[in-house]
């Protein structure tokens, strides 16, 4: 039977870089919230022993695709305690809506959805925390998508504590450029020494993103988009970009600004949600597949 699962986007409502680890990764303090908007995966479990992706993603080979890598990783991990899972297979297709390299976490969200969905469909019985730990091998953002609650994150993004930011409406705008995460983290001009603060202090201060200055400097398109949006609402970069978001109290206020968007700017309006659409979908399914 084909089953359908959401892979939502995330926003980094704030993002501060507090240091660089010996392995080159950066320590962060960031506030994640999900959007009620994203990709959709269709997954048909079978007994073929194979993982097939029926809809290749442009520019990403199947071996590199986080969808396929997540399915193989789960199968390998679950087989060690249940050899019957050697027969487990799946046919997966994706309706890709989220821009790649957009700072919306699309690839990480795809991986998390595959982990959560196949854990359910194959009845692997891994806990969310075990799945999140597996997911971290695929990307720093995967654990928050697996757990599925809005969270304050530290470490490289894997130390999570639940948070309840206000669920605002967002206009998310894409300036038409793709930005690789490593490109931003390798920039010599990046602020890497923001002092560590506790969550209460961070919530009380104006929210900002330490990546924004270098991204605006490197990409004129992002710089112009932020300047334009700031005329209407509080606006900033998500993750390492390229997307920029503006916050509004109502959907109609966000839509009014989207209608005025300059040529070349694509965008959408979505609600911020503290329980991810993936978690909601899972909780609505029968206890066993
Ligand atoms: C910084 C964030 C904020 O959400 O940016 P976005 O990618 O969403 O824009 C994420 O944590 C990114 O997570 P993710 O996209 O999964 O990154 P990964 O694949 O783990 O790492 C890609 C590369 O970025 C750098 N990197 C990533 C995360 C981190 N905390 N420090 C780093 O220095 C490393 O060079 C790494 O090789
Ligand atoms: N299923 C997938 N969807 C999107 N990107 C993927 C996927 N699998 C691997 N990738 C790779 O991950 C990179 C980051 O993509 P994405 O997560 O969408 O951006 P970001 O981390 O900026 O939010 C892409 O440029 C692509 O090379």
Coordinates of C-alpha atoms and ligand atoms in Angstrom, one line a residue:
X1 CA 0.0 0.0 0.0
X2 CA 1.3 3.5 -0.9
X3 CA 1.5 5.8 2.1
X4 CA 1.9 9.6 2.1
X5 CA 4.1 11.5 4.5
X6 CA 5.0 15.2 4.8
X7 CA 8.6 16.5 4.9
X8 CA 8.1 20.1 6.2
X9 CA 10.4 23.1 6.1
X10 CA 12.1 24.6 9.1
X11 CA 13.1 28.2 9.9
X12 CA 15.9 29.2 12.2
X13 CA 14.1 32.0 14.1
X14 CA 17.5 33.0 15.5
X15 CA 20.9 31.6 14.8
X16 CA 24.1 32.4 16.7
X17 CA 27.5 30.9 16.2
X18 CA 29.4 30.6 19.5
X19 CA 32.6 28.8 18.4
X20 CA 34.4 26.4 16.1
X21 CA 35.2 22.8 17.2
X22 CA 38.5 21.1 16.4
X23 CA 36.7 19.0 13.7
X24 CA 35.8 22.3 11.8
X25 CA 32.1 22.1 12.8
X26 CA 30.6 25.2 14.5
X27 CA 28.7 25.3 17.8
X28 CA 25.4 27.0 17.4
X29 CA 22.5 28.4 19.5
X30 CA 19.4 28.3 17.3
X31 CA 15.7 28.3 17.6
X32 CA 13.9 25.9 15.2
X33 CA 10.3 26.1 14.2
X34 CA 8.5 24.1 11.5
X35 CA 6.4 25.4 8.7
X36 CA 3.1 23.9 7.7
X37 CA 4.6 23.7 4.2
X38 CA 7.1 21.4 2.5
X39 CA 7.8 18.3 0.3
X40 CA 5.6 15.2 0.2
X41 CA 6.9 11.7 0.1
X42 CA 5.0 8.6 -1.1
X43 CA 6.4 5.4 0.4
X44 CA 5.3 1.8 -0.5
X45 CA 7.0 -0.8 1.7
X46 CA 7.7 -4.2 0.1
X47 CA 9.7 -7.4 0.7
X48 CA 12.2 -6.9 -2.2
X49 CA 15.1 -6.0 -0.1
X50 CA 15.7 -3.0 -2.3
X51 CA 15.3 0.8 -1.8
X52 CA 14.2 2.5 -5.0
X53 CA 13.7 6.2 -5.6
X54 CA 11.1 6.5 -8.4
X55 CA 11.5 10.3 -8.8
X56 CA 15.2 11.3 -9.1
X57 CA 16.0 14.8 -7.6
X58 CA 17.7 17.0 -10.2
X59 CA 21.4 17.5 -9.5
X60 CA 21.5 14.8 -6.8
X61 CA 22.6 11.2 -7.7
X62 CA 20.5 8.5 -6.0
X63 CA 23.5 7.3 -3.9
X64 CA 23.9 10.8 -2.6
X65 CA 20.2 11.5 -2.1
X66 CA 19.4 11.8 1.6
X67 CA 16.2 9.9 1.0
X68 CA 18.0 6.7 -0.2
X69 CA 20.8 7.2 2.4
X70 CA 18.3 7.4 5.2
X71 CA 16.5 4.3 4.1
X72 CA 19.7 2.3 3.8
X73 CA 21.0 3.5 7.1
X74 CA 17.8 2.5 8.9
X75 CA 17.7 -0.9 7.3
X76 CA 21.3 -1.6 8.2
X77 CA 20.8 -0.4 11.9
X78 CA 17.5 -2.3 12.3
X79 CA 18.8 -5.6 10.7
X80 CA 21.3 -6.0 13.5
X81 CA 18.6 -6.7 16.0
X82 CA 16.0 -8.2 13.6
X83 CA 17.6 -10.3 10.7
X84 CA 14.1 -10.6 9.0
X85 CA 14.5 -7.0 8.0
X86 CA 17.0 -8.1 5.3
X87 CA 14.0 -8.6 3.1
X88 CA 12.6 -5.1 3.8
X89 CA 12.4 -2.8 0.8
X90 CA 10.6 0.3 -0.3
X91 CA 9.6 2.2 -3.4
X92 CA 9.7 6.0 -2.7
X93 CA 8.7 9.0 -4.7
X94 CA 8.9 12.7 -3.8
X95 CA 7.0 15.8 -4.7
X96 CA 9.8 18.4 -4.3
X97 CA 8.5 21.8 -3.3
X98 CA 11.3 23.2 -1.2
X99 CA 14.2 24.9 -2.9
X100 CA 17.6 23.2 -2.5
X101 CA 20.2 25.1 -0.6
X102 CA 17.5 27.4 0.6
X103 CA 18.1 27.2 4.4
X104 CA 14.8 25.5 4.8
X105 CA 16.3 22.1 5.6
X106 CA 14.6 20.3 2.7
X107 CA 17.1 17.5 2.3
X108 CA 17.4 16.9 6.1
X109 CA 13.6 16.9 6.4
X110 CA 13.4 14.3 3.6
X111 CA 15.8 12.1 5.5
X112 CA 14.0 12.5 8.7
X113 CA 10.6 11.6 7.1
X114 CA 12.1 8.5 5.6
X115 CA 13.6 7.4 9.0
X116 CA 10.3 8.0 10.8
X117 CA 8.0 6.5 8.1
X118 CA 10.1 3.3 7.4
X119 CA 10.6 2.8 11.2
X120 CA 6.8 2.7 11.3
X121 CA 6.1 0.7 8.1
X122 CA 8.9 -1.9 8.6
X123 CA 8.0 -2.1 12.4
X124 CA 11.7 -1.6 13.4
X125 CA 10.6 -0.2 16.8
X126 CA 13.4 2.3 17.2
X127 CA 12.6 5.1 19.6
X128 CA 12.6 8.8 18.3
X129 CA 15.9 9.4 20.2
X130 CA 17.5 6.4 18.5
X131 CA 16.2 7.6 15.1
X132 CA 17.5 11.1 15.8
X133 CA 21.0 9.7 16.7
X134 CA 21.0 7.8 13.4
X135 CA 19.9 10.9 11.5
X136 CA 22.7 13.0 12.9
X137 CA 25.1 10.9 10.7
X138 CA 23.3 12.3 7.7
X139 CA 23.2 16.0 8.7
X140 CA 23.2 18.3 11.7
X141 CA 19.6 19.3 11.1
X142 CA 18.1 15.8 10.8
X143 CA 17.5 15.2 14.6
X144 CA 15.1 18.2 15.0
X145 CA 13.0 17.0 12.1
X146 CA 12.9 13.4 13.5
X147 CA 11.8 14.6 17.0
X148 CA 9.2 17.0 15.4
X149 CA 8.9 19.6 18.1
X150 CA 10.0 23.3 17.9
X151 CA 13.3 23.4 19.7
X152 CA 16.1 25.5 21.1
X153 CA 19.2 23.7 19.8
X154 CA 22.9 23.8 20.9
X155 CA 26.0 21.8 19.9
X156 CA 26.0 21.5 16.2
X157 CA 22.2 21.5 16.4
X158 CA 21.7 18.1 17.9
X159 CA 21.2 19.1 21.6
X160 CA 17.5 19.9 21.6
X161 CA 15.2 21.3 24.2
X162 CA 11.5 21.9 23.4
X163 CA 10.5 25.5 22.9
X164 CA 7.2 27.2 22.2
X165 CA 7.8 30.3 20.0
X166 CA 4.7 32.2 18.9
X167 CA 3.2 30.5 15.8
X168 CA 3.3 33.5 13.4
X169 CA 2.6 33.7 9.7
X170 CA 5.7 33.9 7.5
X171 CA 6.4 35.1 4.0
X172 CA 9.4 33.0 2.9
X173 CA 11.1 34.5 -0.1
X174 CA 13.8 32.9 -2.3
X175 CA 16.2 35.3 -4.1
X176 CA 16.9 32.8 -6.9
X177 CA 20.4 31.8 -5.8
X178 CA 21.5 28.6 -4.1
X179 CA 23.9 28.8 -1.2
X180 CA 25.9 25.8 0.0
X181 CA 26.1 25.5 3.8
X182 CA 30.0 24.9 3.8
X183 CA 30.5 28.0 1.7
X184 CA 29.1 30.2 4.5
X185 CA 30.8 28.3 7.3
X186 CA 34.2 28.6 5.5
X187 CA 33.9 32.4 5.0
X188 CA 36.7 34.1 7.0
X189 CA 34.4 37.0 7.7
X190 CA 31.9 34.9 9.6
X191 CA 31.1 35.9 13.2
X192 CA 32.0 32.9 15.2
X193 CA 32.4 34.3 18.7
X194 CA 28.9 35.3 19.8
X195 CA 28.8 34.8 23.6
X196 CA 26.8 31.8 24.8
X197 CA 23.6 33.0 26.5
X198 CA 20.8 31.1 28.2
X199 CA 17.4 30.7 26.5
X200 CA 15.6 33.3 28.6
X201 CA 18.2 35.9 27.6
X202 CA 18.0 34.9 23.9
X203 CA 14.2 35.1 23.9
X204 CA 14.3 38.5 25.5
X205 CA 16.8 40.0 22.9
X206 CA 15.9 40.9 19.3
X207 CA 16.3 37.8 17.1
X208 CA 19.1 37.7 14.5
X209 CA 21.2 35.4 12.4
X210 CA 25.0 35.5 12.5
X211 CA 25.3 34.2 8.9
X212 CA 23.3 37.1 7.5
X213 CA 26.1 39.6 7.2
X214 CA 28.4 37.4 5.2
X215 CA 25.6 36.1 3.0
X216 CA 24.4 39.6 2.2
X217 CA 28.0 40.6 1.4
X218 CA 28.5 37.5 -0.9
X219 CA 25.1 37.6 -2.6
X220 CA 23.7 40.9 -3.8
X221 CA 20.3 39.2 -4.5
X222 CA 20.0 38.3 -0.8
X223 CA 21.1 41.8 0.3
X224 CA 18.4 43.5 -1.9
X225 CA 15.7 41.1 -0.8
X226 CA 16.3 41.6 2.9
X227 CA 16.4 45.4 2.4
X228 CA 13.1 45.3 0.5
X229 CA 11.3 43.1 3.0
X230 CA 12.5 45.1 6.0
X231 CA 10.3 48.0 4.7
X232 CA 7.3 45.9 5.5
X233 CA 8.1 43.6 8.5
X234 CA 10.8 42.2 10.7
X235 CA 12.8 40.0 8.2
X236 CA 16.0 37.9 8.3
X237 CA 17.9 35.0 6.8
X238 CA 17.1 31.3 7.7
X239 CA 20.0 29.0 8.3
X240 CA 22.8 29.8 5.9
X241 CA 20.3 31.1 3.3
X242 CA 19.4 31.6 0.6
X243 CA 15.8 32.1 1.8
X244 CA 14.7 35.1 3.8
X245 CA 11.6 35.3 5.9
X246 CA 9.3 38.0 7.2
X247 CA 6.9 37.6 10.1
X248 CA 3.3 38.7 10.2
X249 CA 0.4 38.3 12.6
X250 CA -2.1 37.3 9.9
X251 CA -2.0 35.3 6.7
X252 CA -3.6 38.2 4.7
X253 CA -0.9 40.7 5.7
X254 CA 1.8 38.2 4.5
X255 CA 0.0 37.6 1.2
X256 CA -0.4 41.3 0.5
X257 CA 3.4 41.8 0.7
X258 CA 4.1 38.6 -1.4
X259 CA 1.9 40.1 -4.2
X260 CA 4.3 43.1 -4.3
X261 CA 7.4 40.9 -4.7
X262 CA 10.0 42.2 -7.2
X263 CA 10.6 40.2 -10.4
X264 CA 12.8 37.1 -9.9
X265 CA 11.7 36.6 -6.3
X266 CA 9.7 33.5 -5.7
X267 CA 7.9 33.0 -2.4
X268 CA 5.2 31.4 -0.4
X269 CA 3.2 32.1 2.8
X270 CA 3.0 29.5 5.6
X271 CA 2.2 29.2 9.2
X272 CA 4.9 28.5 11.8
X273 CA 4.0 25.4 13.8
X274 CA 5.5 24.0 17.0
X275 CA 4.5 20.3 16.3
X276 CA 5.7 19.2 12.9
X277 CA 3.3 18.0 10.3
X278 CA 5.3 14.7 10.3
X279 CA 4.7 14.1 14.0
X280 CA 1.0 15.0 13.5
X281 CA 0.7 12.5 10.7
X282 CA 2.4 9.7 12.7
X283 CA 0.2 10.3 15.7
X284 CA -2.9 10.0 13.5
X285 CA -1.9 6.5 12.2
X286 CA -2.9 3.3 13.8
X287 CA -0.3 2.2 16.5
X288 CA 1.1 -0.5 14.1
X289 CA 1.4 -0.5 10.3
Ligands
LIG1 C1 23.5 25.8 10.0 C2 22.2 25.2 9.6 C3 21.1 25.7 10.5 O1 19.9 25.0 10.5 O2 22.1 25.6 8.2 P1 21.2 25.2 6.9 O3 21.9 24.1 6.2 O4 19.8 24.8 7.4 O5 21.1 26.5 6.1 C4 22.3 23.7 9.8 O6 22.6 23.3 11.1 C5 23.3 22.9 8.9 O7 22.9 21.6 8.9 P2 23.1 20.6 7.7 O8 22.7 21.3 6.4 O9 22.4 19.3 8.0 O10 24.6 20.5 7.7 P3 25.6 19.3 7.5 O11 25.3 18.6 6.2 O12 25.7 18.6 8.7 O13 27.0 20.1 7.3 C6 27.4 20.7 6.0 C7 28.7 21.5 6.3 O14 28.4 22.7 7.0 C8 29.4 23.0 8.0 N1 28.8 23.0 9.3 C9 27.5 22.5 9.5 C10 26.9 22.6 10.7 C11 27.6 23.2 11.8 N2 27.0 23.3 13.0 N3 28.8 23.6 11.6 C12 29.4 23.6 10.4 O15 30.6 24.0 10.2 C13 30.4 21.9 7.9 O16 31.4 22.4 7.0 C14 29.7 20.7 7.2 O17 30.5 19.9 6.4
LIG2 N1 16.4 14.7 -1.0 C1 17.2 15.8 -1.1 N2 16.6 17.0 -1.2 C2 17.4 18.1 -1.3 N3 18.7 18.1 -1.2 C3 19.3 17.0 -1.1 C4 18.6 15.8 -1.0 N4 19.5 14.8 -0.9 C5 20.7 15.4 -0.9 N5 20.6 16.7 -1.0 C6 21.8 17.6 -1.1 O1 21.7 18.5 0.1 C7 22.0 19.8 -0.2 C8 21.3 20.8 0.8 O2 19.9 20.8 0.5 P1 18.8 21.3 1.4 O3 18.7 20.5 2.7 O4 17.6 21.4 0.6 O5 19.3 22.8 1.7 P2 19.6 23.6 3.1 O6 20.5 22.7 4.0 O7 20.2 24.9 2.7 O8 18.2 23.8 3.7 C9 21.5 20.0 -1.7 O9 22.2 21.0 -2.4 C10 21.8 18.6 -2.3 O10 23.1 18.5 -2.8

